Short mmCIF file of C-alpha atoms and ligand atoms in Angstrom, two decimals:
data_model
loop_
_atom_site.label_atom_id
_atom_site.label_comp_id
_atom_site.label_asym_id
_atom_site.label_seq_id
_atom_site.Cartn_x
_atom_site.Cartn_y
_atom_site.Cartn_z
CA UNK A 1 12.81 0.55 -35.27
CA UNK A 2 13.20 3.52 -33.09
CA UNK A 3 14.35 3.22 -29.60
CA UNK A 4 12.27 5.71 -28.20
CA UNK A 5 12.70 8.69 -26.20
CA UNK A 6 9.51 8.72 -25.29
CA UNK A 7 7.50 11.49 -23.42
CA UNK A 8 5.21 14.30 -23.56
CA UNK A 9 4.90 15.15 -19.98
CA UNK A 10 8.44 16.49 -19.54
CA UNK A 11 7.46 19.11 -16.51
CA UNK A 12 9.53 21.97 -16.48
CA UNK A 13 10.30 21.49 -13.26
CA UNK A 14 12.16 18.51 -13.71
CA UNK A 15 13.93 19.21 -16.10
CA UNK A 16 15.57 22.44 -15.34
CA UNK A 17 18.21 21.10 -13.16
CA UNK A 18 18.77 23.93 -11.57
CA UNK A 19 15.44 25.10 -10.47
CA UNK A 20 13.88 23.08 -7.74
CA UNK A 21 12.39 19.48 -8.45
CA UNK A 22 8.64 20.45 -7.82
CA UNK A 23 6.87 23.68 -8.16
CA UNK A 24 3.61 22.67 -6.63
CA UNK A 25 3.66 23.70 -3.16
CA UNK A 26 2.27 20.97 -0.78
CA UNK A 27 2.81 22.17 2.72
CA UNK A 28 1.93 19.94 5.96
CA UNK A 29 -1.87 20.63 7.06
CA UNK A 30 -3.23 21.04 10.31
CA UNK A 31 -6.18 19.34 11.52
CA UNK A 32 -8.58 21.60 10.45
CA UNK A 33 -7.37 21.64 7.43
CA UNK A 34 -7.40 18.06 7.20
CA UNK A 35 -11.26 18.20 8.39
CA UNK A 36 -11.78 20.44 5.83
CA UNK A 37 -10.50 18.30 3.06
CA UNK A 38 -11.72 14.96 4.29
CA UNK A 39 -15.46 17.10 3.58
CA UNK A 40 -14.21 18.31 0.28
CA UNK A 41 -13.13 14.34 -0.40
CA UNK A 42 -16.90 13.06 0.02
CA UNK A 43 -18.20 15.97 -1.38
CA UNK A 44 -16.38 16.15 -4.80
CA UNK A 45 -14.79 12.47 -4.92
CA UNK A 46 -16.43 9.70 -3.21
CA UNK A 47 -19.22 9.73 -5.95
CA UNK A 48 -16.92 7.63 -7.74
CA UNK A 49 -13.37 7.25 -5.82
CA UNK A 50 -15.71 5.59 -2.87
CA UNK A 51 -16.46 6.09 0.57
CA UNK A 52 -12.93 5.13 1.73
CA UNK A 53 -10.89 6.08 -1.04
CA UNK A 54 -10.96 1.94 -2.05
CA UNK A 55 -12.64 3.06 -5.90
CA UNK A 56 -14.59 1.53 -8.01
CA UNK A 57 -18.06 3.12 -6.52
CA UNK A 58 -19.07 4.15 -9.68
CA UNK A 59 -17.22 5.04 -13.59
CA UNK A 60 -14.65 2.21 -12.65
CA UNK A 61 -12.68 5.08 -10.85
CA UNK A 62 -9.17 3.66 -9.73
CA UNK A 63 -8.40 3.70 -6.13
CA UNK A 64 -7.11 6.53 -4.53
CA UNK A 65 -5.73 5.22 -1.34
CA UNK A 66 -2.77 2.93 -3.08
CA UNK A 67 0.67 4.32 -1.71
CA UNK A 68 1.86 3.23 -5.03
CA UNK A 69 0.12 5.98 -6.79
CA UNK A 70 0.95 8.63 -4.43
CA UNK A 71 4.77 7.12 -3.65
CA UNK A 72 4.91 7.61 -7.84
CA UNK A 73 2.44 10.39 -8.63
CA UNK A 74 2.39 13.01 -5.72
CA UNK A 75 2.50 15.85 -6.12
CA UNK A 76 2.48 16.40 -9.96
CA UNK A 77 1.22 13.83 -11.74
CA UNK A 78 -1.86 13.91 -9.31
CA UNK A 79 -2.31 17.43 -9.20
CA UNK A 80 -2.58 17.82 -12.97
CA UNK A 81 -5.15 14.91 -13.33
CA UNK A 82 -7.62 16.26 -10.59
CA UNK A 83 -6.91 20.45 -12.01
CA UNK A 84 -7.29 19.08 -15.91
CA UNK A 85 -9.06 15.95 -15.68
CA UNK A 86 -8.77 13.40 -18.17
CA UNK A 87 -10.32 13.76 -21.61
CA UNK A 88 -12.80 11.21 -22.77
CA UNK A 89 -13.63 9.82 -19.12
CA UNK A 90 -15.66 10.62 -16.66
CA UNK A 91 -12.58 12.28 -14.68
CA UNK A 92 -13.41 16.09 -15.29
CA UNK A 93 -10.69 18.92 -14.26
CA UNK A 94 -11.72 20.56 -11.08
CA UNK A 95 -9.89 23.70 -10.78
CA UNK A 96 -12.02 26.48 -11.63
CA UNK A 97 -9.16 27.27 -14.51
CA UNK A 98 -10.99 24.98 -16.67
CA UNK A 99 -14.28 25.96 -15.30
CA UNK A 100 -14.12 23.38 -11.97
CA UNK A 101 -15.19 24.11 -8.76
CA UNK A 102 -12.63 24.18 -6.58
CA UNK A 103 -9.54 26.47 -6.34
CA UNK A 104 -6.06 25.51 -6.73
CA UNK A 105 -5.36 25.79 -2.80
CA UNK A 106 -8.01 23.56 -1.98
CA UNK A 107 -7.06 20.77 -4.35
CA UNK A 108 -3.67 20.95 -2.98
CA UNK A 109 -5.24 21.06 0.34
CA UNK A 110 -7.60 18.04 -0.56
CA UNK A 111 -4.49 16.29 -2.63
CA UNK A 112 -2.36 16.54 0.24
CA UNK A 113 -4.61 14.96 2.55
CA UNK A 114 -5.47 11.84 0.18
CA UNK A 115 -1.33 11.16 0.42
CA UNK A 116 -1.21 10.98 4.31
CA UNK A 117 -4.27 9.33 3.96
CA UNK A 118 -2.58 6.49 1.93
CA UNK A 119 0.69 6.51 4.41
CA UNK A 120 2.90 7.12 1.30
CA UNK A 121 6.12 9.40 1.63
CA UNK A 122 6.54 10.03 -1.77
CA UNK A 123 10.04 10.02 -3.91
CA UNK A 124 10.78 13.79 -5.49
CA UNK A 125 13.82 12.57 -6.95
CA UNK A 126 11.94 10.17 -9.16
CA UNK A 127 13.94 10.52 -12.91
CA UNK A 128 11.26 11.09 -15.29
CA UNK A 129 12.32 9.45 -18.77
CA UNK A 130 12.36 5.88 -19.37
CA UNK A 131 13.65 4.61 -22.76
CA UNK A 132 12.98 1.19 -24.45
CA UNK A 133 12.02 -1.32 -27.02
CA UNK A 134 8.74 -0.37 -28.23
CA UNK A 135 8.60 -3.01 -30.59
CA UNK A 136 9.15 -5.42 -27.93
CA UNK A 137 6.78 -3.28 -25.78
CA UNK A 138 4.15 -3.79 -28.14
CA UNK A 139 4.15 -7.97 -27.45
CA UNK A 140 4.29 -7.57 -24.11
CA UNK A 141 1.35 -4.93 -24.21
CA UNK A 142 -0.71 -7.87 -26.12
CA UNK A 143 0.29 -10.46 -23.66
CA UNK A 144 -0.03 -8.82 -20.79
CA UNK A 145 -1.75 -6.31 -20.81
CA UNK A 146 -4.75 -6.10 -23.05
CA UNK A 147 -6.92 -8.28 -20.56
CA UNK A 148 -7.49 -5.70 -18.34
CA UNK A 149 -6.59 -2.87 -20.49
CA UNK A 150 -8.12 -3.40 -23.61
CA UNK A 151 -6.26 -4.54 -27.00
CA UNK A 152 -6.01 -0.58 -27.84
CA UNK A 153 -5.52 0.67 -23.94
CA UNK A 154 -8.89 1.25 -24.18
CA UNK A 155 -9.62 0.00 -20.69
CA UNK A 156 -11.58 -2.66 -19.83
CA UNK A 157 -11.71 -3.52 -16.20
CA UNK A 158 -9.12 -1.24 -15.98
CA UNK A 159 -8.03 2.29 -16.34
CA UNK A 160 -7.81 3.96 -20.26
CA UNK A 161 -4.25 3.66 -20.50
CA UNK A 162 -3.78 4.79 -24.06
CA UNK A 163 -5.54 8.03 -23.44
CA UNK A 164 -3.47 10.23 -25.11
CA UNK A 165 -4.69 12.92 -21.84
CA UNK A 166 -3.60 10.82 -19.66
CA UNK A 167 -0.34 9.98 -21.41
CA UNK A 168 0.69 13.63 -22.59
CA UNK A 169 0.18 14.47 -18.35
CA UNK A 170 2.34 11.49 -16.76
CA UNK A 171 5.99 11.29 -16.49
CA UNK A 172 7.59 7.71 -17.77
CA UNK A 173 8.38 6.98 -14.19
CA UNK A 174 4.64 7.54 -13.22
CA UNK A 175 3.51 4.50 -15.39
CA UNK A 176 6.32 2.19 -15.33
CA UNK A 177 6.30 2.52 -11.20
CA UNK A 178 2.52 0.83 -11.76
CA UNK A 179 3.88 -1.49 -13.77
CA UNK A 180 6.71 -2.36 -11.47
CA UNK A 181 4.66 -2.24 -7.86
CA UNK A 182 1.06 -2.44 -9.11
CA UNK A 183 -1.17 -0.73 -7.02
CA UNK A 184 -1.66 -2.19 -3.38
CA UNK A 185 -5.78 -3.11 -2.66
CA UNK A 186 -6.18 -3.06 -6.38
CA UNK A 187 -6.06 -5.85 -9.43
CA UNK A 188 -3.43 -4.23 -10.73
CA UNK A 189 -0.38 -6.74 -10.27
CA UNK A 190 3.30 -6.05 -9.96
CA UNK A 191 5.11 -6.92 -12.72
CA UNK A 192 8.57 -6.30 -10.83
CA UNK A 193 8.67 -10.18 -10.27
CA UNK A 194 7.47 -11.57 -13.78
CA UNK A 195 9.03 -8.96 -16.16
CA UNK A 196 12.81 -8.22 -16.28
CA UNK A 197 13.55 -4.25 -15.98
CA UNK A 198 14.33 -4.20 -20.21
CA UNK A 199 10.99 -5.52 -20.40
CA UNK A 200 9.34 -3.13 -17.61
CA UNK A 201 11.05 -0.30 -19.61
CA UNK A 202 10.14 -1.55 -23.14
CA UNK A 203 6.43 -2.00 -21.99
CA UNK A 204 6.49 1.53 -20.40
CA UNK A 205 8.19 3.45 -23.79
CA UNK A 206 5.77 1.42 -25.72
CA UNK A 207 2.60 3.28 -23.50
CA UNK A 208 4.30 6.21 -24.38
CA UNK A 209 4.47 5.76 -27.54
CA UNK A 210 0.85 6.50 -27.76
CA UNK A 211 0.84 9.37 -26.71
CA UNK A 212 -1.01 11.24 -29.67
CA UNK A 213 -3.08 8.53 -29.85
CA UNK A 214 -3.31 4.49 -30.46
CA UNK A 215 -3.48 4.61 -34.32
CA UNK A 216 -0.73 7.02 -35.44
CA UNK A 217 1.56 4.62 -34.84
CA UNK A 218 5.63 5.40 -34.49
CA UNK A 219 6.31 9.10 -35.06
CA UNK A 220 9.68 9.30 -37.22
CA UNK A 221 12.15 12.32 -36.31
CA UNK A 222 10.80 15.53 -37.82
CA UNK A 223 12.71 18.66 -39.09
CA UNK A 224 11.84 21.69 -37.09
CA UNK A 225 10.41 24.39 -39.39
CA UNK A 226 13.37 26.21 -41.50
CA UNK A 227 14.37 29.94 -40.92
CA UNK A 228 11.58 31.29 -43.68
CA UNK A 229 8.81 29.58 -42.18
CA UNK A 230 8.96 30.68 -38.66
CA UNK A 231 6.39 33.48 -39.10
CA UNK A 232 3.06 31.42 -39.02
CA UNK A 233 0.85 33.36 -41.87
CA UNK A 234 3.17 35.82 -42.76
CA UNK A 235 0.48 37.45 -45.14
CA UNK A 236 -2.19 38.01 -42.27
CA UNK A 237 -2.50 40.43 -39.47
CA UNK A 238 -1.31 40.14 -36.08
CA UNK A 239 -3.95 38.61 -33.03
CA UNK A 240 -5.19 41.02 -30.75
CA UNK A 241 -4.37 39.60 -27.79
CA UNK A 242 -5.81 40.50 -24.58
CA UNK A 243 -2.41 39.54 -22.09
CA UNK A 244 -3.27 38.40 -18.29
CA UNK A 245 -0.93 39.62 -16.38
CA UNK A 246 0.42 41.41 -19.24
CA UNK A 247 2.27 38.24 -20.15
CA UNK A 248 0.11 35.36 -20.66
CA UNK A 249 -2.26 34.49 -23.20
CA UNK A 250 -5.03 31.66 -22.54
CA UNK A 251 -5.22 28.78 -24.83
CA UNK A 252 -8.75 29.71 -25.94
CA UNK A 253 -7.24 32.99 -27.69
CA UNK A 254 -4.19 31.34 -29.12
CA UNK A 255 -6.62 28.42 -30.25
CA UNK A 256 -8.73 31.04 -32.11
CA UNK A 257 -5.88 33.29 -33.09
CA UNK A 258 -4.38 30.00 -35.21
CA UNK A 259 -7.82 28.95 -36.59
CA UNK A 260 -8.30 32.54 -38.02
CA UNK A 261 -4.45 31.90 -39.44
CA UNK A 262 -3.23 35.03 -38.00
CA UNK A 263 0.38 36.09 -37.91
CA UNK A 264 2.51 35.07 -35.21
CA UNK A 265 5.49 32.91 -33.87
CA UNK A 266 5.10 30.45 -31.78
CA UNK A 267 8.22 28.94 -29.46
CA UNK A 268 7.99 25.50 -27.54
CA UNK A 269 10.70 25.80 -24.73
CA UNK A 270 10.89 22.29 -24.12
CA UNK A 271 13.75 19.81 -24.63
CA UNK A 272 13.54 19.16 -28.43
CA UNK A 273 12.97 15.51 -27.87
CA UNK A 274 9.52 16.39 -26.24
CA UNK A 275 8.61 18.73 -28.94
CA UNK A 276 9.28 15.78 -31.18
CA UNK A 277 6.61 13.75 -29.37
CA UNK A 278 3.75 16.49 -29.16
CA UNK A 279 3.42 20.13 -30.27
CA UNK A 280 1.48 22.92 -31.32
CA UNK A 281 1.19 22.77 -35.19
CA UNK A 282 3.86 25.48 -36.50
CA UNK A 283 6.47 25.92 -33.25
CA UNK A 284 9.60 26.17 -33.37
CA UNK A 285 11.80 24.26 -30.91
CA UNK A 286 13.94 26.95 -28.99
CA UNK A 287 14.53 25.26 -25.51
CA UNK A 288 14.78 27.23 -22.60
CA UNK A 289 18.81 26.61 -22.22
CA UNK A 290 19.22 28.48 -26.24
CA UNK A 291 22.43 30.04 -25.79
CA UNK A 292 21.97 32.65 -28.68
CA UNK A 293 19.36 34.92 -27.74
CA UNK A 294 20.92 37.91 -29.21
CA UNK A 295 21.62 36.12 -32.27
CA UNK A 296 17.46 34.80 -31.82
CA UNK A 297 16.19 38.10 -31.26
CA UNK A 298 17.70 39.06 -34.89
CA UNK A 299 16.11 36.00 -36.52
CA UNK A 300 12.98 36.94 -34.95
CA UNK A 301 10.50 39.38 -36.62
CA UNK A 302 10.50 43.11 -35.09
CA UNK A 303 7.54 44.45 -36.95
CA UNK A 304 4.95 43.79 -34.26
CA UNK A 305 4.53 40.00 -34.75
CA UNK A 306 3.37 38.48 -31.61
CA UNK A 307 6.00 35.77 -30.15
CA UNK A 308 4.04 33.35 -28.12
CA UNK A 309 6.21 30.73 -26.07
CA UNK A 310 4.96 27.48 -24.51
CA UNK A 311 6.28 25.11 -21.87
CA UNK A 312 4.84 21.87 -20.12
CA UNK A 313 4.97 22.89 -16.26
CA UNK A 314 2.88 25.39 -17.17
CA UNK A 315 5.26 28.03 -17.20
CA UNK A 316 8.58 28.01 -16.03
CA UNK A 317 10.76 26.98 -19.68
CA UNK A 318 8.84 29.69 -21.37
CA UNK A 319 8.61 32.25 -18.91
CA UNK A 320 12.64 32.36 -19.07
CA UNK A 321 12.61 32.54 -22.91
CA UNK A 322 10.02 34.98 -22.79
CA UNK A 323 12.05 37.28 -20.38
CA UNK A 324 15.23 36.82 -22.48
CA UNK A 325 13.19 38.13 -25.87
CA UNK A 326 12.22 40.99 -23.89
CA UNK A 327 15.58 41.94 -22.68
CA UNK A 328 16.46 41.95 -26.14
CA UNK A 329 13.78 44.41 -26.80
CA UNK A 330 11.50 42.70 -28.37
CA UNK A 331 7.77 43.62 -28.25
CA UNK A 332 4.42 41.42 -28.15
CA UNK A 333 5.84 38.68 -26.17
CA UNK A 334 3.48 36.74 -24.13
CA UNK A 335 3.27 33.00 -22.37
CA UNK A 336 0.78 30.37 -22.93
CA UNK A 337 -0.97 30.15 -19.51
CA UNK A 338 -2.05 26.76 -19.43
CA UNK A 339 0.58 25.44 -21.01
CA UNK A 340 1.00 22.40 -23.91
CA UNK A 341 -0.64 20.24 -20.70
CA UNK A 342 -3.63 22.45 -20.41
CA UNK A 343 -3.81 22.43 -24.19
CA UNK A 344 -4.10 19.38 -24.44
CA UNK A 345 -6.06 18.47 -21.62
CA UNK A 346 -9.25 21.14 -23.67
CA UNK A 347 -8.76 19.18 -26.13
CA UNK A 348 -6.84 21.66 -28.81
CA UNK A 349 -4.58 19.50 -31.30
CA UNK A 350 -1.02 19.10 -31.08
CA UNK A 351 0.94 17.61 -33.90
CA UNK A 352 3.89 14.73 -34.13
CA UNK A 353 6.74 13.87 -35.83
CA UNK A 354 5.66 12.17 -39.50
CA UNK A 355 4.10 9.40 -39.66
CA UNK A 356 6.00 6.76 -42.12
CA UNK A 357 4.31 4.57 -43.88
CA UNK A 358 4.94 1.83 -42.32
CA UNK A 359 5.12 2.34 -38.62
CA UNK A 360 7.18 -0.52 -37.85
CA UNK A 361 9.72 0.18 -40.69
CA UNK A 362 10.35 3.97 -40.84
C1 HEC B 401 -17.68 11.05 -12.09
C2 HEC B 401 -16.74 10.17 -11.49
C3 HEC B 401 -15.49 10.77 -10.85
C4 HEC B 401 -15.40 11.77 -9.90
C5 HEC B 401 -16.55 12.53 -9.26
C6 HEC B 401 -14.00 11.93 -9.61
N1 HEC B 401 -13.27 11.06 -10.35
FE1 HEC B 401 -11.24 10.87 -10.33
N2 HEC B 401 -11.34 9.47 -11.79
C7 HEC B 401 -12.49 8.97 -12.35
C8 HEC B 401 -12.15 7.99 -13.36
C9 HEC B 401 -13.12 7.19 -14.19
C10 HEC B 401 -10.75 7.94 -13.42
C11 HEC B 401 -9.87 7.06 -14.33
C12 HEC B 401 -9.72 7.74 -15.64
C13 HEC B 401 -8.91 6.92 -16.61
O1 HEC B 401 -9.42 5.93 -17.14
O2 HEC B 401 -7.74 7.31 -16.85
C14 HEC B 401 -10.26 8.87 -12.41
C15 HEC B 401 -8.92 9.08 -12.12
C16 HEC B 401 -8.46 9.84 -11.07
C17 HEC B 401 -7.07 9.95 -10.69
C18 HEC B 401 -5.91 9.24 -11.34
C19 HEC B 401 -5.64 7.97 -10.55
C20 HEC B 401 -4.59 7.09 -11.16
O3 HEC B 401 -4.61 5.89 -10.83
O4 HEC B 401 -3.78 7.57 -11.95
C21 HEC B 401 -7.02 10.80 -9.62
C22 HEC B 401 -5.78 11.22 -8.85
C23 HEC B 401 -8.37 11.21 -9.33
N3 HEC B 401 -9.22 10.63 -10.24
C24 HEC B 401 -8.72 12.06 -8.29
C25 HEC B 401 -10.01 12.53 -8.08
C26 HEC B 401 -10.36 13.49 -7.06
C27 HEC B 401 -9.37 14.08 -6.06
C28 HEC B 401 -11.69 13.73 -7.17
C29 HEC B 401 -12.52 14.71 -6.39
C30 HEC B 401 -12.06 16.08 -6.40
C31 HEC B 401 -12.19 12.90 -8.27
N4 HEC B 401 -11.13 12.19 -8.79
C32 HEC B 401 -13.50 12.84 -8.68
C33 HEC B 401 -13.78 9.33 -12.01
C34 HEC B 401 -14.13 10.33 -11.13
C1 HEC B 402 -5.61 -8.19 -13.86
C2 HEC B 402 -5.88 -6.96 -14.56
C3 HEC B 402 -4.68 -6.11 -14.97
C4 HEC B 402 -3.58 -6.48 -15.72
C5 HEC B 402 -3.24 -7.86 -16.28
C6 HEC B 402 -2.80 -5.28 -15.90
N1 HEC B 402 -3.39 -4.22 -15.27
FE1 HEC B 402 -2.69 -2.32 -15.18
N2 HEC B 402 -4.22 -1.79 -13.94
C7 HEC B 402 -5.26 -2.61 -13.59
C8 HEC B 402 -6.15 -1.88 -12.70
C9 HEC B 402 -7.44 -2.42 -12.08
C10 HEC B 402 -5.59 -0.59 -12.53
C11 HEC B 402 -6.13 0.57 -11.68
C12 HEC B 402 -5.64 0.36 -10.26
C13 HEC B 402 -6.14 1.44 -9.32
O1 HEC B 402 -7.30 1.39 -8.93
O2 HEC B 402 -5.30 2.31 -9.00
C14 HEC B 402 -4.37 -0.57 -13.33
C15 HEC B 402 -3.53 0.53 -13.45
C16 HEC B 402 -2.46 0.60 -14.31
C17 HEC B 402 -1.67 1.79 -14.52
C18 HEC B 402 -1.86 3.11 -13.83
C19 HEC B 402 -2.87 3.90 -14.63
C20 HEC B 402 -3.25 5.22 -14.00
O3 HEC B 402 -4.26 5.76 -14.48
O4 HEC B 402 -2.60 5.70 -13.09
C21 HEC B 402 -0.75 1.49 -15.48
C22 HEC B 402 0.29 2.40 -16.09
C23 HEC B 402 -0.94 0.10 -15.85
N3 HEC B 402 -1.99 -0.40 -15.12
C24 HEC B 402 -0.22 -0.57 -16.80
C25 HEC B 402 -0.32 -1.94 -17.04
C26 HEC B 402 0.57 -2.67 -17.91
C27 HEC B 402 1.65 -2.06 -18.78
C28 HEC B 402 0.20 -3.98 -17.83
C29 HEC B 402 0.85 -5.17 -18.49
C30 HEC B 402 2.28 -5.32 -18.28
C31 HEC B 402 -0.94 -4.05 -16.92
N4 HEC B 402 -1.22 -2.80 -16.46
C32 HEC B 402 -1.61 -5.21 -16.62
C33 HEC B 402 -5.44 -3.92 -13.97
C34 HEC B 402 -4.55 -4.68 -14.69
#
């Protein structure tokens, strides 16, 4: 049995303890704006989300007026659901990014509005990773659970829970505070009363443990790739990449680049553990706190080869790496611009640690 680490949503932000908590800027509103996002609400949302924010109009759309969800899930979690959407339901991305119609401002605008709405002052200082008895997790899933949420988190009369979208774009903390509180006005109880925390935390690891999908089951630990094999297609030519910004690269090129198996090197920038639970096919782990980057910069080809790097938040982790290359003189850096969370959310693989054979006895 592995007791699991467990997460793929490891934002940046949070995790680079020096940088500050939260990137997304949600400033106070004033009542126009407010106005102006109440009319955004029932023009984009209430479709679905309801009239009132209550949900459940139409799609089975949760609520969005709990102050659980936006005590847990603002303004992160939240934003990247509404910007991304989640994959395989009817919850589409909205920022014009991935083609939506709205701008980033005025979801924050519209996202800041549905939190005073709900009369939640949310907690920043939330710690994102939970670890716990999956095994365990697993019974309690079946017993619990699966009534509402489907034997595979398939959702029932409740949300998809074992979407791997939804999974790879919450923090640990975001699910097991539903779990804990429920969500007020909604039929999802609080298990804070019937479920001791081991239990709470063995229930939420297990969720995450599905993060690449319900029928993979455990990843085992997985070797990052050796020295020789950090050039991806060593035989091919380089991608010609067309930078924005001159720095970042959109998912749709690097997407294309690696289906045409052209040469490059990719970097995830994450903690190791969360390149362990999800990655692009072929990265190497080199978090953003490497200490060696004139030592990297010699293991790293000089010949042209492009060096993408990747982070979560989108871009914070890889940004840094990426400026530390370049101080070292290398050439044909660039950032993913979506990130592994926009990558995800279109829908481009990511790989996980090896499957044993056996998922319950790796
Ligand atoms: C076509 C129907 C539809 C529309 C329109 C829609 N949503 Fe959703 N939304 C859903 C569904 C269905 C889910 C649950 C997805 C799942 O199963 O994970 C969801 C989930 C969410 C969540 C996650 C809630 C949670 O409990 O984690 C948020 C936040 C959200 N929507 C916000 C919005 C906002 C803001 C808008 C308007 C800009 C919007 N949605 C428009 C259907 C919709
Ligand atoms: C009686 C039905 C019911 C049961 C039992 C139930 N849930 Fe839920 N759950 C729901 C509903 C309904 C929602 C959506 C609430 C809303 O509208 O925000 C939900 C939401 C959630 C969410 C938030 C999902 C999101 O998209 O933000 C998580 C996580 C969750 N449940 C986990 C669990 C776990 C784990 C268990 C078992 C320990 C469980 N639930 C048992 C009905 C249920």
């Amino acid at each position: 049995m592995i007791g699991f680490y467990a997460r793929t949503a490891a934002l940046c932000g949070t995790m680079l303890l020096t940088a500050p908590v939260f990137s997304i800027e949600m400033p106070p509103m004033s009542e126009k704006e407010a106005a102006a996002a109440a009319a955004d609400y029932q023009k984009y949302c209430a479709l679905c989300h309801g009239e009132d924010r209550q949900g459940y109009a139409n799609d089975d759309a949760p609520s969005l007026s709990s102050k659980s969800l936006f005590i847990s899930g603002f303004p992160n979690q939240i934003s990247l659901t509404v910007t991304y959407g989640r994959r395989g339901t009817p919850m589409g991305g909205f920022s014009n990014e991935v083609g939506g119609p709205l701008d980033q401002k005025t979801i924050n605008r519209l996202l800041t509005w549905l939190k005073d709405q709900s009369g939640a002052e949310p907690d920043e200082q939330f710690p994102s990773v939970v670890t716990g008895d999956i095994v365990r997790g697993e019974e309690i899933f079946a017993g619990e659970c699966a009534i509402c949420h489907g034997e595979n988190g398939e959702g029932e009369i409740a949300p998809a829970i074992g979407n791997p979208a939804m999974l790879a774009l919450t923090t640990d903390n975001f699910l097991r505070y539903a779990i804990e509180n429920g969500r007020d006005g909604t039929d999802m109880p609080a298990f804070g009363p019937l479920l001791s925390a081991e239990e709470i935390d063995a229930v939420t690891a297990f969720l995450r443990s599905k993060a690449a999908g319900w029928d993979t089951g455990a990843p085992a630990l997985r070797s990052p790739p050796s020295l020789e094999d950090w050039v991806l297609n060593p035989g091919s030519s380089a991608p010609l990449f067309k930078l924005k910004d001159e720095l970042y690269v959109k998912a749709a090129e690097l997407y294309q680049a690696l289906q045409d198996k052209r040469r490059m090197v990719l970097l995830d920038t994450r903690v190791p553990s969360v390149w362990q639970m999800a990655h692009i096919e072929g990265s190497v782990p080199i978090p953003y706190y490497y200490d060696d980057f004139e030592g990297l910069a010699k293991d790293l080809p000089s010949d042209g080869t492009w060096i993408v790097t990747y982070c979560e938040c989108p871009r914070a982790a890889a940004e840094s790496v990426d400026r530390k290359l370049r101080a070292q003189g290398l050439q044909n850096t660039a950032v993913l611009w979506e990130g592994i969370q926009g990558w995800v959310s279109l829908g481009y693989p990511v790989a996980v640690g090896q499957v044993p054979e056996d998922p319950k006895d790796p």
